[in-house]
PDB file of C-alpha atoms in Angstrom:
ATOM      1  CA  MET A  77     -45.659  24.083   7.300  1.00  0.00           C
ATOM      2  CA  GLY A  78     -42.008  23.264   7.904  1.00  0.00           C
ATOM      3  CA  ILE A  79     -40.458  21.561  10.884  1.00  0.00           C
ATOM      4  CA  THR A  80     -37.949  23.410  13.049  1.00  0.00           C
ATOM      5  CA  VAL A  81     -34.645  21.557  13.054  1.00  0.00           C
ATOM      6  CA  ASP A  82     -32.647  21.368  16.262  1.00  0.00           C
ATOM      7  CA  HIS A  83     -29.016  20.942  15.173  1.00  0.00           C
ATOM      8  CA  SER A  84     -27.940  19.835  18.659  1.00  0.00           C
ATOM      9  CA  LYS A  85     -30.395  16.906  18.493  1.00  0.00           C
ATOM     10  CA  ILE A  86     -29.060  15.890  15.083  1.00  0.00           C
ATOM     11  CA  VAL A  87     -25.468  16.084  16.361  1.00  0.00           C
ATOM     12  CA  HIS A  88     -26.404  13.962  19.380  1.00  0.00           C
ATOM     13  CA  LEU A  89     -28.071  11.383  17.101  1.00  0.00           C
ATOM     14  CA  VAL A  90     -25.069  11.171  14.768  1.00  0.00           C
ATOM     15  CA  ASN A  91     -22.643  10.942  17.698  1.00  0.00           C
ATOM     16  CA  THR A  92     -24.572   8.249  19.588  1.00  0.00           C
ATOM     17  CA  ASP A  93     -26.749   6.145  17.269  1.00  0.00           C
ATOM     18  CA  PRO A  94     -25.151   2.681  16.881  1.00  0.00           C
ATOM     19  CA  VAL A  95     -26.267   2.279  13.253  1.00  0.00           C
ATOM     20  CA  ILE A  96     -24.849   5.665  12.288  1.00  0.00           C
ATOM     21  CA  ARG A  97     -21.623   4.940  14.164  1.00  0.00           C
ATOM     22  CA  THR A  98     -21.297   1.631  12.274  1.00  0.00           C
ATOM     23  CA  LEU A  99     -21.806   3.392   8.941  1.00  0.00           C
ATOM     24  CA  LEU A 100     -19.344   6.184   9.803  1.00  0.00           C
ATOM     25  CA  GLU A 101     -16.617   3.635  10.546  1.00  0.00           C
ATOM     26  CA  ALA A 102     -17.221   1.489   7.444  1.00  0.00           C
ATOM     27  CA  PRO A 103     -15.326   1.986   4.165  1.00  0.00           C
ATOM     28  CA  ILE A 104     -18.522   3.176   2.459  1.00  0.00           C
ATOM     29  CA  PRO A 105     -18.594   6.431   0.488  1.00  0.00           C
ATOM     30  CA  MET A 106     -21.434   8.898   0.828  1.00  0.00           C
ATOM     31  CA  ARG A 107     -23.565   9.062  -2.283  1.00  0.00           C
ATOM     32  CA  LEU A 108     -23.853  12.820  -2.557  1.00  0.00           C
ATOM     33  CA  GLY A 109     -26.834  14.340  -4.317  1.00  0.00           C
ATOM     34  CA  TYR A 110     -26.737  17.955  -5.477  1.00  0.00           C
ATOM     35  CA  VAL A 111     -28.304  20.199  -8.110  1.00  0.00           C
ATOM     36  CA  GLY A 112     -26.143  20.923 -11.136  1.00  0.00           C
ATOM     37  CA  LEU A 113     -25.708  24.350 -12.666  1.00  0.00           C
ATOM     38  CA  ASP A 114     -28.193  23.299 -15.358  1.00  0.00           C
ATOM     39  CA  GLY A 115     -30.856  22.590 -12.710  1.00  0.00           C
ATOM     40  CA  HIS A 116     -30.629  18.810 -13.092  1.00  0.00           C
ATOM     41  CA  PRO A 117     -29.785  16.492 -10.171  1.00  0.00           C
ATOM     42  CA  ARG A 118     -26.414  14.777  -9.884  1.00  0.00           C
ATOM     43  CA  THR A 119     -25.143  11.988  -7.634  1.00  0.00           C
ATOM     44  CA  VAL A 120     -21.518  11.131  -6.985  1.00  0.00           C
ATOM     45  CA  PRO A 121     -19.722   8.950  -4.410  1.00  0.00           C
ATOM     46  CA  VAL A 122     -17.206  10.719  -2.152  1.00  0.00           C
ATOM     47  CA  ALA A 123     -15.024   9.751   0.806  1.00  0.00           C
ATOM     48  CA  TYR A 124     -16.166  11.723   3.835  1.00  0.00           C
ATOM     49  CA  LEU A 125     -15.899  12.034   7.590  1.00  0.00           C
ATOM     50  CA  TRP A 126     -18.002  13.341  10.451  1.00  0.00           C
ATOM     51  CA  ASN A 127     -16.157  16.037  12.408  1.00  0.00           C
ATOM     52  CA  GLY A 128     -18.634  16.180  15.290  1.00  0.00           C
ATOM     53  CA  GLN A 129     -20.746  18.977  13.768  1.00  0.00           C
ATOM     54  CA  ALA A 130     -20.803  18.400  10.009  1.00  0.00           C
ATOM     55  CA  PHE A 131     -20.061  15.836   7.321  1.00  0.00           C
ATOM     56  CA  VAL A 132     -16.886  16.874   5.494  1.00  0.00           C
ATOM     57  CA  PHE A 133     -15.195  15.900   2.249  1.00  0.00           C
ATOM     58  CA  ALA A 134     -12.599  17.423  -0.066  1.00  0.00           C
ATOM     59  CA  THR A 135     -12.399  17.550  -3.827  1.00  0.00           C
ATOM     60  CA  PRO A 136     -10.268  19.302  -6.448  1.00  0.00           C
ATOM     61  CA  THR A 137     -11.206  22.961  -6.818  1.00  0.00           C
ATOM     62  CA  SER A 138     -11.813  22.360 -10.534  1.00  0.00           C
ATOM     63  CA  ALA A 139     -14.510  19.726  -9.870  1.00  0.00           C
ATOM     64  CA  TYR A 140     -17.927  20.599 -11.285  1.00  0.00           C
ATOM     65  CA  LYS A 141     -19.588  19.865  -7.938  1.00  0.00           C
ATOM     66  CA  VAL A 142     -17.684  22.760  -6.313  1.00  0.00           C
ATOM     67  CA  ARG A 143     -19.315  25.336  -8.599  1.00  0.00           C
ATOM     68  CA  ALA A 144     -22.699  23.608  -8.428  1.00  0.00           C
ATOM     69  CA  ILE A 145     -22.734  23.310  -4.622  1.00  0.00           C
ATOM     70  CA  THR A 146     -21.616  26.931  -4.276  1.00  0.00           C
ATOM     71  CA  ALA A 147     -24.606  27.956  -6.419  1.00  0.00           C
ATOM     72  CA  HIS A 148     -27.060  25.477  -4.808  1.00  0.00           C
ATOM     73  CA  PRO A 149     -25.883  24.623  -1.261  1.00  0.00           C
ATOM     74  CA  GLN A 150     -28.847  22.385  -0.394  1.00  0.00           C
ATOM     75  CA  VAL A 151     -27.594  18.792  -0.731  1.00  0.00           C
ATOM     76  CA  SER A 152     -28.527  15.299   0.323  1.00  0.00           C
ATOM     77  CA  PHE A 153     -26.703  12.011   0.635  1.00  0.00           C
ATOM     78  CA  THR A 154     -27.007   8.416   1.682  1.00  0.00           C
ATOM     79  CA  VAL A 155     -24.553   6.054   3.311  1.00  0.00           C
ATOM     80  CA  ASP A 156     -25.706   2.468   3.192  1.00  0.00           C
ATOM     81  CA  THR A 157     -24.620  -1.126   3.276  1.00  0.00           C
ATOM     82  CA  THR A 158     -25.271  -3.562   0.464  1.00  0.00           C
ATOM     83  CA  ASP A 159     -26.241  -6.386   2.779  1.00  0.00           C
ATOM     84  CA  PHE A 160     -29.523  -8.213   2.264  1.00  0.00           C
ATOM     85  CA  THR A 161     -30.813  -6.410   5.355  1.00  0.00           C
ATOM     86  CA  PRO A 162     -29.420  -2.908   4.784  1.00  0.00           C
ATOM     87  CA  LEU A 163     -28.390  -0.177   7.176  1.00  0.00           C
ATOM     88  CA  ILE A 164     -29.077   3.251   5.719  1.00  0.00           C
ATOM     89  CA  MET A 165     -28.426   6.835   6.791  1.00  0.00           C
ATOM     90  CA  LEU A 166     -30.239   9.483   4.741  1.00  0.00           C
ATOM     91  CA  VAL A 167     -29.163  13.076   5.266  1.00  0.00           C
ATOM     92  CA  ARG A 168     -30.203  16.478   3.985  1.00  0.00           C
ATOM     93  CA  GLY A 169     -28.187  19.571   4.758  1.00  0.00           C
ATOM     94  CA  THR A 170     -26.614  22.838   3.775  1.00  0.00           C
ATOM     95  CA  ALA A 171     -23.126  22.771   2.284  1.00  0.00           C
ATOM     96  CA  SER A 172     -20.388  25.364   2.445  1.00  0.00           C
ATOM     97  CA  VAL A 173     -17.164  25.449   0.445  1.00  0.00           C
ATOM     98  CA  GLU A 174     -13.745  26.509   1.726  1.00  0.00           C
ATOM     99  CA  ILE A 175     -10.635  26.540  -0.485  1.00  0.00           C
ATOM    100  CA  ARG A 176      -7.588  25.117   1.272  1.00  0.00           C
ATOM    101  CA  GLN A 177      -3.968  25.063   0.149  1.00  0.00           C
ATOM    102  CA  GLY A 178      -2.486  21.597  -0.273  1.00  0.00           C
ATOM    103  CA  VAL A 179      -4.348  18.487   0.846  1.00  0.00           C
ATOM    104  CA  PRO A 180      -6.660  19.058   3.821  1.00  0.00           C
ATOM    105  CA  GLN A 181      -6.120  16.672   6.718  1.00  0.00           C
ATOM    106  CA  GLU A 182      -9.847  15.921   6.560  1.00  0.00           C
ATOM    107  CA  HIS A 183      -9.349  14.469   3.059  1.00  0.00           C
ATOM    108  CA  ILE A 184      -6.547  12.233   4.269  1.00  0.00           C
ATOM    109  CA  ASP A 185      -8.584  11.056   7.260  1.00  0.00           C
ATOM    110  CA  ALA A 186     -11.691  10.449   5.118  1.00  0.00           C
ATOM    111  CA  SER A 187      -9.697   8.496   2.535  1.00  0.00           C
ATOM    112  CA  ARG A 188      -8.018   6.283   5.136  1.00  0.00           C
ATOM    113  CA  ARG A 189     -11.124   4.069   5.494  1.00  0.00           C
ATOM    114  CA  SER A 190     -11.187   3.161   1.807  1.00  0.00           C
ATOM    115  CA  VAL A 191      -7.441   3.198   1.063  1.00  0.00           C
ATOM    116  CA  GLY A 192      -6.478   1.198   4.176  1.00  0.00           C
ATOM    117  CA  GLU A 193      -3.457   1.590   6.410  1.00  0.00           C
ATOM    118  CA  ALA A 194      -1.200  -0.551   4.213  1.00  0.00           C
ATOM    119  CA  GLY A 195      -1.502   1.759   1.204  1.00  0.00           C
ATOM    120  CA  MET A 196      -1.955   5.034   3.038  1.00  0.00           C
ATOM    121  CA  ALA A 197       1.643   6.313   3.093  1.00  0.00           C
ATOM    122  CA  GLU A 198       2.088   5.950  -0.676  1.00  0.00           C
ATOM    123  CA  TRP A 199      -1.417   7.296  -1.415  1.00  0.00           C
ATOM    124  CA  GLU A 200      -0.730  10.366   0.740  1.00  0.00           C
ATOM    125  CA  ARG A 201       2.724  10.935  -0.804  1.00  0.00           C
ATOM    126  CA  VAL A 202       1.291  10.891  -4.356  1.00  0.00           C
ATOM    127  CA  LYS A 203      -1.720  13.007  -3.390  1.00  0.00           C
ATOM    128  CA  ARG A 204       0.440  15.692  -1.747  1.00  0.00           C
ATOM    129  CA  ALA A 205       2.904  15.731  -4.663  1.00  0.00           C
ATOM    130  CA  ASN A 206       0.112  16.340  -7.175  1.00  0.00           C
ATOM    131  CA  THR A 207      -2.213  18.688  -5.287  1.00  0.00           C
ATOM    132  CA  THR A 208      -1.820  22.433  -4.793  1.00  0.00           C
ATOM    133  CA  GLU A 209      -5.284  23.181  -3.397  1.00  0.00           C
ATOM    134  CA  MET A 210      -8.605  21.521  -2.689  1.00  0.00           C
ATOM    135  CA  ALA A 211     -12.132  22.560  -1.850  1.00  0.00           C
ATOM    136  CA  LEU A 212     -13.205  21.398   1.605  1.00  0.00           C
ATOM    137  CA  ILE A 213     -16.979  20.979   1.621  1.00  0.00           C
ATOM    138  CA  SER A 214     -18.851  20.832   4.923  1.00  0.00           C
ATOM    139  CA  VAL A 215     -22.451  19.639   5.062  1.00  0.00           C
ATOM    140  CA  VAL A 216     -24.309  20.767   8.173  1.00  0.00           C
ATOM    141  CA  PRO A 217     -27.160  18.290   8.531  1.00  0.00           C
ATOM    142  CA  THR A 218     -30.707  19.616   8.734  1.00  0.00           C
ATOM    143  CA  HIS A 219     -32.387  16.204   8.620  1.00  0.00           C
ATOM    144  CA  VAL A 220     -31.186  12.661   9.359  1.00  0.00           C
ATOM    145  CA  THR A 221     -33.147   9.445   8.910  1.00  0.00           C
ATOM    146  CA  VAL A 222     -31.785   6.081  10.004  1.00  0.00           C
ATOM    147  CA  CYS A 223     -33.144   2.880   8.498  1.00  0.00           C
ATOM    148  CA  ASP A 224     -32.158  -0.369  10.189  1.00  0.00           C
ATOM    149  CA  PHE A 225     -34.261  -3.123   8.707  1.00  0.00           C
ATOM    150  CA  ALA A 226     -32.828  -5.704  11.116  1.00  0.00           C
ATOM    151  CA  THR A 227     -33.855  -4.207  14.471  1.00  0.00           C
ATOM    152  CA  ARG A 228     -36.042  -1.205  13.655  1.00  0.00           C
ATOM    153  CA  PHE A 229     -37.900   0.046  10.651  1.00  0.00           C
ATOM    154  CA  PRO A 230     -38.226   3.423   8.910  1.00  0.00           C
ATOM    155  CA  PRO A 231     -40.713   5.778  10.565  1.00  0.00           C
ATOM    156  CA  PRO A 232     -44.368   5.470   9.608  1.00  0.00           C
ATOM    157  CA  ALA A 233     -45.521   7.209   6.416  1.00  0.00           C
ATOM    158  CA  ALA A 234     -47.288   9.907   8.450  1.00  0.00           C
ATOM    159  CA  VAL A 235     -43.977  10.914  10.055  1.00  0.00           C
ATOM    160  CA  ASN A 236     -42.146  10.876   6.724  1.00  0.00           C
ATOM    161  CA  SER A 237     -44.862  13.046   5.141  1.00  0.00           C
ATOM    162  CA  ARG A 238     -44.472  15.735   7.807  1.00  0.00           C
ATOM    163  CA  THR A 239     -40.699  15.539   7.807  1.00  0.00           C
ATOM    164  CA  HIS A 240     -40.394  15.771   4.044  1.00  0.00           C
ATOM    165  CA  GLY A 241     -42.678  18.775   3.774  1.00  0.00           C
ATOM    166  CA  ALA A 242     -45.832  17.066   2.513  1.00  0.00           C
ATOM    167  CA  GLU A 243     -49.104  18.005   4.183  1.00  0.00           C
TER     168      GLU A 243
END
C-alpha cells in the first residue's frame, strides 16, 4: 500500500526547514541517482537549485543522463555535509527534461554557489561562448527525508518502512 504524497506539504518543508535551507545555500552538489538505459543505477554530482516547486539543474543535451532520465524519470538524490555530525536531505522525485537554447539562467544561478562570485563573470563568459543548448532537468519531489544528527534523528524504522513501500 503506497502513501499519498501531498506536494504542497513537501514544498512547505523545503521552503521552511532550517536544515534544508542550510543545505540549499551551501556549495554542495546534489548526488543524483538515476537508472541508466541498461537498467543499472548511476550516481553523478550536479550543481542544482530549488526554484520553489522543484529541484532544477542543467546539463549538456549530449549527456547520457538526459537520455536515461527521459526513459526513466524516477530519480533520487542526496545533499549532505561531510561534517562528523552530518546534515542530510534525501529526495525522491519525478524528473522532466526541457531543451533550452543557450545557457539557462538556472544553470548560472546553480553554479554560482560552487564557482563563487570572484570567478563567476569569467565562468559565465566561457560557458556562454561554448554552449548552444542545454537540457534543463526539473525534479518534482515526491518524498523528502531530513536527517540532522545534531538536533534530531531520522524517523523510526517503522516510519521508514511505510514510507519506502515496505509492509
